[in-house]
PDB file of C-alpha atoms in Angstrom:
ATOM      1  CA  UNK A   1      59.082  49.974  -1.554  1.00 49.00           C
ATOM      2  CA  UNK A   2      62.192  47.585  -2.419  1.00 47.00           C
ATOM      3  CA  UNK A   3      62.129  43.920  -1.818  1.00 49.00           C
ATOM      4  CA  UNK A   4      65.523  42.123  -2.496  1.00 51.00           C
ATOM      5  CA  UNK A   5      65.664  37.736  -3.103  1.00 54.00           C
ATOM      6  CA  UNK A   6      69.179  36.395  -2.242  1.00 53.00           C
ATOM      7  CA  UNK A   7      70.157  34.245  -5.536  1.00 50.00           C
ATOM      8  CA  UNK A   8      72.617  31.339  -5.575  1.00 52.00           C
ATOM      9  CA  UNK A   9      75.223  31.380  -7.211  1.00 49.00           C
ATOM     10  CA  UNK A  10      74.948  29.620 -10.832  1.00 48.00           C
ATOM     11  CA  UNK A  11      76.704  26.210 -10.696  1.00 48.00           C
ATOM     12  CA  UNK A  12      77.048  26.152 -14.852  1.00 45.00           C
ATOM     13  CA  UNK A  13      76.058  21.848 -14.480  1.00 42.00           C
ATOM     14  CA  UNK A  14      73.728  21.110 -17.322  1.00 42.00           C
ATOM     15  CA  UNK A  15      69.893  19.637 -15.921  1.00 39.00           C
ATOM     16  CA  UNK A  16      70.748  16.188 -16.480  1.00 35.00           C
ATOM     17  CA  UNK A  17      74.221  16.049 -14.266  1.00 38.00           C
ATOM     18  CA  UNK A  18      74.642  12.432 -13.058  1.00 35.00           C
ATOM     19  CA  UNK A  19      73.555  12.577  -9.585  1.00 37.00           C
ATOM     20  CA  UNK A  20      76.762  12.152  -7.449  1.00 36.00           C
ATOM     21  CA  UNK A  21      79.405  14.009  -6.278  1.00 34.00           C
ATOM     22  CA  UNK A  22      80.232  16.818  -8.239  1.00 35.00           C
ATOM     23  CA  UNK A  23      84.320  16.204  -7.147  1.00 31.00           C
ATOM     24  CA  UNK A  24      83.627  12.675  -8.794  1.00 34.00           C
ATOM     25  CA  UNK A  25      82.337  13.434 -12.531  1.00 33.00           C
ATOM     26  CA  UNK A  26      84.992  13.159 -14.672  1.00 33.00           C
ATOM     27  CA  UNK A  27      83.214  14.052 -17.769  1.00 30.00           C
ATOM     28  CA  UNK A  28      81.730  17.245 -17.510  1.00 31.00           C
ATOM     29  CA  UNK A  29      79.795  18.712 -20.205  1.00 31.00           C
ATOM     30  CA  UNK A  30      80.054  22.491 -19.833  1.00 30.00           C
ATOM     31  CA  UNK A  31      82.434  23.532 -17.154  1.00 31.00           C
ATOM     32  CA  UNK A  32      85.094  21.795 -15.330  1.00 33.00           C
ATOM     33  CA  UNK A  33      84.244  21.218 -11.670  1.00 36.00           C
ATOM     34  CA  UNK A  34      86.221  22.415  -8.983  1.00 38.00           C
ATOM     35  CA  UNK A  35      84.095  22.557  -6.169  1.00 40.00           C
ATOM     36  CA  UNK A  36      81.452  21.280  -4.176  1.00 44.00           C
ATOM     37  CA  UNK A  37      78.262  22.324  -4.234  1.00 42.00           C
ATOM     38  CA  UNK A  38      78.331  22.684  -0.209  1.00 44.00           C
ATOM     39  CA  UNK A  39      80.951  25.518  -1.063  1.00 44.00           C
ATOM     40  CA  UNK A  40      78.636  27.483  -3.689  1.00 43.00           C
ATOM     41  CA  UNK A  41      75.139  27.359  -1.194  1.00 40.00           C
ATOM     42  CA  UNK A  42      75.637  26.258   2.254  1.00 45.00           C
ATOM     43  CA  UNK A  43      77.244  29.687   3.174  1.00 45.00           C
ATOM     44  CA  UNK A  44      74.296  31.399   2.935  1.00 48.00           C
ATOM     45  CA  UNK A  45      71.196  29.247   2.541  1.00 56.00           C
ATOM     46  CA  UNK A  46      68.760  28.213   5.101  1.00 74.00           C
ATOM     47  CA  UNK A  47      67.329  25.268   3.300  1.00 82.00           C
ATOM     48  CA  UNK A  48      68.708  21.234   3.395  1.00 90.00           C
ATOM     49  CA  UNK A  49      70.710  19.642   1.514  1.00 89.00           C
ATOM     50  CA  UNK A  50      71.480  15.878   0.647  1.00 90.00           C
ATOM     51  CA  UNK A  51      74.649  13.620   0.635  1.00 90.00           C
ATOM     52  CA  UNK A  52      75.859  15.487  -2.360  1.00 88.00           C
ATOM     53  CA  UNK A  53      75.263  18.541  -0.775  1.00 88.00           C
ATOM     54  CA  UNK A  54      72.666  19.844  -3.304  1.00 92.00           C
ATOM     55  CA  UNK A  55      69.392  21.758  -2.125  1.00 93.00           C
ATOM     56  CA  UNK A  56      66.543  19.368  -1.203  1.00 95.00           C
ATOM     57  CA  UNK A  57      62.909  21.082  -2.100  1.00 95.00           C
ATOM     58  CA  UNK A  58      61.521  21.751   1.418  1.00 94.00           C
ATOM     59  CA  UNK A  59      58.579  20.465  -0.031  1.00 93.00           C
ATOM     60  CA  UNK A  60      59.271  16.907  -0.404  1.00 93.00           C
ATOM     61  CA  UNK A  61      60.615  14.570  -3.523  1.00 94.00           C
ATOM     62  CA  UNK A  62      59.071  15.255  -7.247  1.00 95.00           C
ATOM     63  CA  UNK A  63      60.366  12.302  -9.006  1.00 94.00           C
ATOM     64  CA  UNK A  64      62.787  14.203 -10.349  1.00 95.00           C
ATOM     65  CA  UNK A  65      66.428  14.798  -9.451  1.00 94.00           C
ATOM     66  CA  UNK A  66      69.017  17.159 -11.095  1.00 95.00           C
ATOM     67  CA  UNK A  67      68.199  20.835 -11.855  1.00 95.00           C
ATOM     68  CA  UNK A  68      65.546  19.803 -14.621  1.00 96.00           C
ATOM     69  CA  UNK A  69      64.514  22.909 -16.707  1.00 95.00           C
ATOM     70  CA  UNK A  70      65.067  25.682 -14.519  1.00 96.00           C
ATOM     71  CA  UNK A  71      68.055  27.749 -14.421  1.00 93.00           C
ATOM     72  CA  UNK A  72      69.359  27.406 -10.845  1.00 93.00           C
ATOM     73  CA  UNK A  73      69.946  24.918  -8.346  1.00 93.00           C
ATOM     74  CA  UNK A  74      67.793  25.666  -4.901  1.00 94.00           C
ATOM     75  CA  UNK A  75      65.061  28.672  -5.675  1.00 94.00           C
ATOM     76  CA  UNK A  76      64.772  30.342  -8.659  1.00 95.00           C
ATOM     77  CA  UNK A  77      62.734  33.439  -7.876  1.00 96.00           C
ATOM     78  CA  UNK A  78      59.771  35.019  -9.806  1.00 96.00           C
ATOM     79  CA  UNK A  79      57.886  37.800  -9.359  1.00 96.00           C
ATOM     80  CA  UNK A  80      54.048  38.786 -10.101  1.00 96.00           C
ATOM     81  CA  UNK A  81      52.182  41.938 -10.047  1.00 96.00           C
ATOM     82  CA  UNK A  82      48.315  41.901  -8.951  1.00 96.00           C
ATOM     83  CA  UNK A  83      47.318  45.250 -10.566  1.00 95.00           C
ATOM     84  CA  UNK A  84      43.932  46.161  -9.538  1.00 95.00           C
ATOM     85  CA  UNK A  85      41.226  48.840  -9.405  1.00 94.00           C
ATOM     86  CA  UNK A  86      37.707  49.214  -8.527  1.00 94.00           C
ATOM     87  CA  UNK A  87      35.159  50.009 -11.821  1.00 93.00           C
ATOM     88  CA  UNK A  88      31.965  50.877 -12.015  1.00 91.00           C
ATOM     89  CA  UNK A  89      31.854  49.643  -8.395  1.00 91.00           C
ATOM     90  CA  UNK A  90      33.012  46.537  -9.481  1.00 92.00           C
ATOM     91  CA  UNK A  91      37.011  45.009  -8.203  1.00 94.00           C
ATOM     92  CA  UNK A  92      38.843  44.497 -11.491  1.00 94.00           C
ATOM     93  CA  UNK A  93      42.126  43.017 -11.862  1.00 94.00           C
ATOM     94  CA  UNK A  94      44.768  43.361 -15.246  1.00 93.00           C
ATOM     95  CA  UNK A  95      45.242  40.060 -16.758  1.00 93.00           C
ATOM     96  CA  UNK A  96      47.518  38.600 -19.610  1.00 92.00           C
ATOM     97  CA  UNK A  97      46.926  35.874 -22.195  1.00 90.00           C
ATOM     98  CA  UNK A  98      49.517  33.265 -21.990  1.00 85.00           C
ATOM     99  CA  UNK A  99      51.274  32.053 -25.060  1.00 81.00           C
ATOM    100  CA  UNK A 100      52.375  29.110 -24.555  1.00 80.00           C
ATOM    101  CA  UNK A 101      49.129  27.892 -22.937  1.00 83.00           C
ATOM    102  CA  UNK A 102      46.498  30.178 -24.189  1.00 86.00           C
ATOM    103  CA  UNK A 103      45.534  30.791 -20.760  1.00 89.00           C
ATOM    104  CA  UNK A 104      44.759  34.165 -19.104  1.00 90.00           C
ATOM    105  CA  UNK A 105      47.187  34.526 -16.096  1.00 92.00           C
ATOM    106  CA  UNK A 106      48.604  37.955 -14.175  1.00 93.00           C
ATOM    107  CA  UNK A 107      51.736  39.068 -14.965  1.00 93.00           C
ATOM    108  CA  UNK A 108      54.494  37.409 -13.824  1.00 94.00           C
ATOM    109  CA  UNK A 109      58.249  36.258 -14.702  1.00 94.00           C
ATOM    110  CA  UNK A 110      62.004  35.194 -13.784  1.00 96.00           C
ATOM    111  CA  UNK A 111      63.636  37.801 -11.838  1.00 95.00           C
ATOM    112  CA  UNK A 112      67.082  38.276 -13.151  1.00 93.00           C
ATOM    113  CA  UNK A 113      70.259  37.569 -10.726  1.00 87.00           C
ATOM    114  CA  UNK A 114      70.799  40.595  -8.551  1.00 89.00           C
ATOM    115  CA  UNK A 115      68.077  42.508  -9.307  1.00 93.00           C
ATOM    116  CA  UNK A 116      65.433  43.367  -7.247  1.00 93.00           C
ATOM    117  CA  UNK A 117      61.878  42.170  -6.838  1.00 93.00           C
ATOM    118  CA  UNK A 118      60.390  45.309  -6.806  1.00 93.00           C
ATOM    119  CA  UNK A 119      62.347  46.460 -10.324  1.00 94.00           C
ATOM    120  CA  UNK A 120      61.076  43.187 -11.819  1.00 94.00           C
ATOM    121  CA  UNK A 121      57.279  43.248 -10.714  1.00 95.00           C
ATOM    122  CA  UNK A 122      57.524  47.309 -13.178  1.00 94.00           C
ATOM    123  CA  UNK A 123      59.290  45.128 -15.882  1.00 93.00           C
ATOM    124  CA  UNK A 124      57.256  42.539 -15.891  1.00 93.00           C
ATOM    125  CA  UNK A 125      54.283  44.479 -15.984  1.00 93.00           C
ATOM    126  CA  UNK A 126      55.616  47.002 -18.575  1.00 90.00           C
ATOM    127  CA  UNK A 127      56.621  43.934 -21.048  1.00 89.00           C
ATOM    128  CA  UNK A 128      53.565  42.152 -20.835  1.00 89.00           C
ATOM    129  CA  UNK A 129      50.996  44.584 -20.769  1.00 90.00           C
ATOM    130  CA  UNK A 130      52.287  48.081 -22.460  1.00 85.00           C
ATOM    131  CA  UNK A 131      54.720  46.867 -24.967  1.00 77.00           C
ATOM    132  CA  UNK A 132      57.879  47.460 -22.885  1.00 66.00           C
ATOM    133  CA  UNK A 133      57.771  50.824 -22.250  1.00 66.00           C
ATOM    134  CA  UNK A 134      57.875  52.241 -19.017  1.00 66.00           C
ATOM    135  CA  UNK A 135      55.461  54.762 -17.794  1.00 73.00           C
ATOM    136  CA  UNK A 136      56.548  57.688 -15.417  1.00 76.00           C
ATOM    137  CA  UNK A 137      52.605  57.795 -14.705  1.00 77.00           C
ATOM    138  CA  UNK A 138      52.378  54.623 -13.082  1.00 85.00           C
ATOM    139  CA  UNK A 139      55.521  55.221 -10.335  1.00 88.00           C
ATOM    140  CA  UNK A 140      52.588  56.324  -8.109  1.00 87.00           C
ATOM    141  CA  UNK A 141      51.288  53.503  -8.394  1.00 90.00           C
ATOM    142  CA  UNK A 142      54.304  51.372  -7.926  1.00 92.00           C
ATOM    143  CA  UNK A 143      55.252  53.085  -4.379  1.00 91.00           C
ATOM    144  CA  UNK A 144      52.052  51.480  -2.789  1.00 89.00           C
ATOM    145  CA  UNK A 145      52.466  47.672  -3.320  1.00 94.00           C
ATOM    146  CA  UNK A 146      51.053  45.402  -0.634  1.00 94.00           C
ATOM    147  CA  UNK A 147      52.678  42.686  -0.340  1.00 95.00           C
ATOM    148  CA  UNK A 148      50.462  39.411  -0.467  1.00 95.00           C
ATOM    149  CA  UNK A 149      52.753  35.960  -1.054  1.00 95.00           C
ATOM    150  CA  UNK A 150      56.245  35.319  -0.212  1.00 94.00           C
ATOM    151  CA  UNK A 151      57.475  31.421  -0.886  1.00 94.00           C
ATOM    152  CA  UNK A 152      57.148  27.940  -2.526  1.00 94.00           C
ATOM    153  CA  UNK A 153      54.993  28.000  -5.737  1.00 94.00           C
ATOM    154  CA  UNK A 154      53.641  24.675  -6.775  1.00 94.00           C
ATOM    155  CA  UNK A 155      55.116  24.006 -10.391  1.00 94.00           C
ATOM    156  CA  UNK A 156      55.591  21.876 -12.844  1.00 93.00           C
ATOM    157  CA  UNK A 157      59.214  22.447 -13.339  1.00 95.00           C
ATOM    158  CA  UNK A 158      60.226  21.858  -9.765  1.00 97.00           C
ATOM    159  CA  UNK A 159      62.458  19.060  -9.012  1.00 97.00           C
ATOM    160  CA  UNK A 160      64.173  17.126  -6.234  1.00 96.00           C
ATOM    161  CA  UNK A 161      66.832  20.068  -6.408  1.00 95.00           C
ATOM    162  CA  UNK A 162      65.373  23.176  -8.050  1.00 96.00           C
ATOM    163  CA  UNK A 163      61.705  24.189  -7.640  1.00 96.00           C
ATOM    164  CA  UNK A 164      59.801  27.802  -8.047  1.00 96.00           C
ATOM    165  CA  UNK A 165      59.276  30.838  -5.509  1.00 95.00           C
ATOM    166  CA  UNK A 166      57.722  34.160  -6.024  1.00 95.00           C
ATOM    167  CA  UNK A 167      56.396  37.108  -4.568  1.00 95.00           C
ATOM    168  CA  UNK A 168      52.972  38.614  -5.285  1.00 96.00           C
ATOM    169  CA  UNK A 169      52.900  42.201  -4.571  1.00 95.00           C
ATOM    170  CA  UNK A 170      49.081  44.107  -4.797  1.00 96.00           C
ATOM    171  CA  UNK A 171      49.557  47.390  -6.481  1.00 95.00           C
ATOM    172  CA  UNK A 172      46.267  48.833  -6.215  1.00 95.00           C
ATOM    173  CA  UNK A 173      44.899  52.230  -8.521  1.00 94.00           C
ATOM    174  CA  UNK A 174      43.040  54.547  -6.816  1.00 93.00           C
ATOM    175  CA  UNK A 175      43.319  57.691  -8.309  1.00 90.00           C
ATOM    176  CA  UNK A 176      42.550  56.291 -12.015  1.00 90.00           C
ATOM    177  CA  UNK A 177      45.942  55.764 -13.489  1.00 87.00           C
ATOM    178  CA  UNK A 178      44.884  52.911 -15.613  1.00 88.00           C
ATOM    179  CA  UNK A 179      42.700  54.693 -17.648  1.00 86.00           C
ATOM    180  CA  UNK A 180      45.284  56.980 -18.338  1.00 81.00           C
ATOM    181  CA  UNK A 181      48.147  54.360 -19.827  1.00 79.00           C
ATOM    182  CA  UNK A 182      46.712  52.321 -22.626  1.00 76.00           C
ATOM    183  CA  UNK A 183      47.307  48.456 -22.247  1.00 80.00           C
ATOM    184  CA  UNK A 184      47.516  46.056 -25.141  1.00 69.00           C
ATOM    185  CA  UNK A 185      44.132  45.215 -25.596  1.00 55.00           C
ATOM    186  CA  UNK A 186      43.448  45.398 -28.817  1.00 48.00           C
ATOM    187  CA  UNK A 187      45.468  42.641 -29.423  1.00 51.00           C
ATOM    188  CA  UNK A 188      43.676  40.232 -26.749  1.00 60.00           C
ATOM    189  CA  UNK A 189      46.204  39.566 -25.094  1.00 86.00           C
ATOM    190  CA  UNK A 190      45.764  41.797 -22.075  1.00 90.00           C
ATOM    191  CA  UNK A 191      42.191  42.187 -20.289  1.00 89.00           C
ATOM    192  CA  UNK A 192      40.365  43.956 -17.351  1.00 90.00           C
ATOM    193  CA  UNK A 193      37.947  41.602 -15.513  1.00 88.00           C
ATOM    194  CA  UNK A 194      36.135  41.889 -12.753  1.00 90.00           C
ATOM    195  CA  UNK A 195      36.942  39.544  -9.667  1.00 86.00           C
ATOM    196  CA  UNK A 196      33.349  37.881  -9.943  1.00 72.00           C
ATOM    197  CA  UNK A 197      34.272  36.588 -13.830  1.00 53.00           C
ATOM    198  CA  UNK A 198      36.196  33.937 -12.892  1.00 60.00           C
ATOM    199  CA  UNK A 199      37.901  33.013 -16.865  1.00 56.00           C
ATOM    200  CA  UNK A 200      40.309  29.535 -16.848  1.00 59.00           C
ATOM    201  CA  UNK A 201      43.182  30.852 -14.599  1.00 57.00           C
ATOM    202  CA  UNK A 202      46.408  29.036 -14.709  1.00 56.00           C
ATOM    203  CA  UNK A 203      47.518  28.274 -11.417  1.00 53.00           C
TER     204      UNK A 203
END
């Protein structure tokens, strides 16, 4: 199963470009513009834009305008794996301790420009839980994702101009797998629990 996020292209304006017309700024800090944004989204994107043709979050104003911390202008695309498997007749699900926050949280991360959702829902999952390496056990796995979320992730890096999406695929074991690949828990940063524990979940 492949699933494939159109990226725009990167603009190379730093987060805190003064909001006008790119054609206007004469002092550029990084690159020197040549052209519009309209030229670099509006060919291909389906969302609004304002009177200096960058993306408006479908969502509504933030209080924030520019790019902020993220690294694209418009969506910047994430990706999260659900793993999941039933225990002792209980519905478990594979969990990560965050670092920055010390919260426990499913895996999840940036996916890279061009590459697709599916390859980065393995990659995340392989970096966060099994030390980066990839497991030729766990392809049967992969081939059965369910798709559950597509769209607009409430975050708070979103801005005017740049907010979060993702897409939460449900891979769920059947045949045992997980208890044949051996997670990184025994550093406590990656947990089974069952659906009825609810722990502090970031959001």
């Amino acid at each position: 199963m492949n699933y494939f996020c159109s990226w725009d292209e990167a603009t190379g304006f730093p987060a805190y470009l003064i909001h006008r017309a790119a054609k206007a700024i004469q002092m550029y800090l990084i690159y020197e513009v040549t052209t519009s944004f309209a030229v670099q989204y509006r060919k291909r994107s389906d969302y609004a834009f304002d009177a200096t043709s960058r993306p408006i979050n479908p969502i509504g104003r933030t209080g924030l305008r520019g790019r902020g911390v993220l690294g694209r202008w418009g969506p910047n695309h994430a990706a999260d794996p659900l793993v999941t498997r039933i225990k002792n007749d209980k519905l478990q699900f594979v969990a990560i301790k965050r670092g920055d926050t010390g919260e426990w949280a499913i895996p999840g991360g940036m996916v890279d420009a061009g590459e697709q959702v599916s390859d980065t829902l393995k990659r995340e999952f392989s970096e966060e839980t099994l030390g980066g390496k990839a497991r030729a056990e766990l392809e049967q796995l992969w081939s059965n994702g369910r798709e559950l979320y597509r769209g607009y992730v409430d975050d708070h890096r979103n801005t005017d101009n740049a907010w979060m999406e993702t897409t939460c695929v449900n891979f769920h074991d059947t045949t045992g797998l997980l208890d044949e690949v051996e997670l990184q828990r025994d550093s406590m940063t990656v947990e089974l629990f069952n659906v009825t524990f609810r722990p502090e979940m970031t959001p």
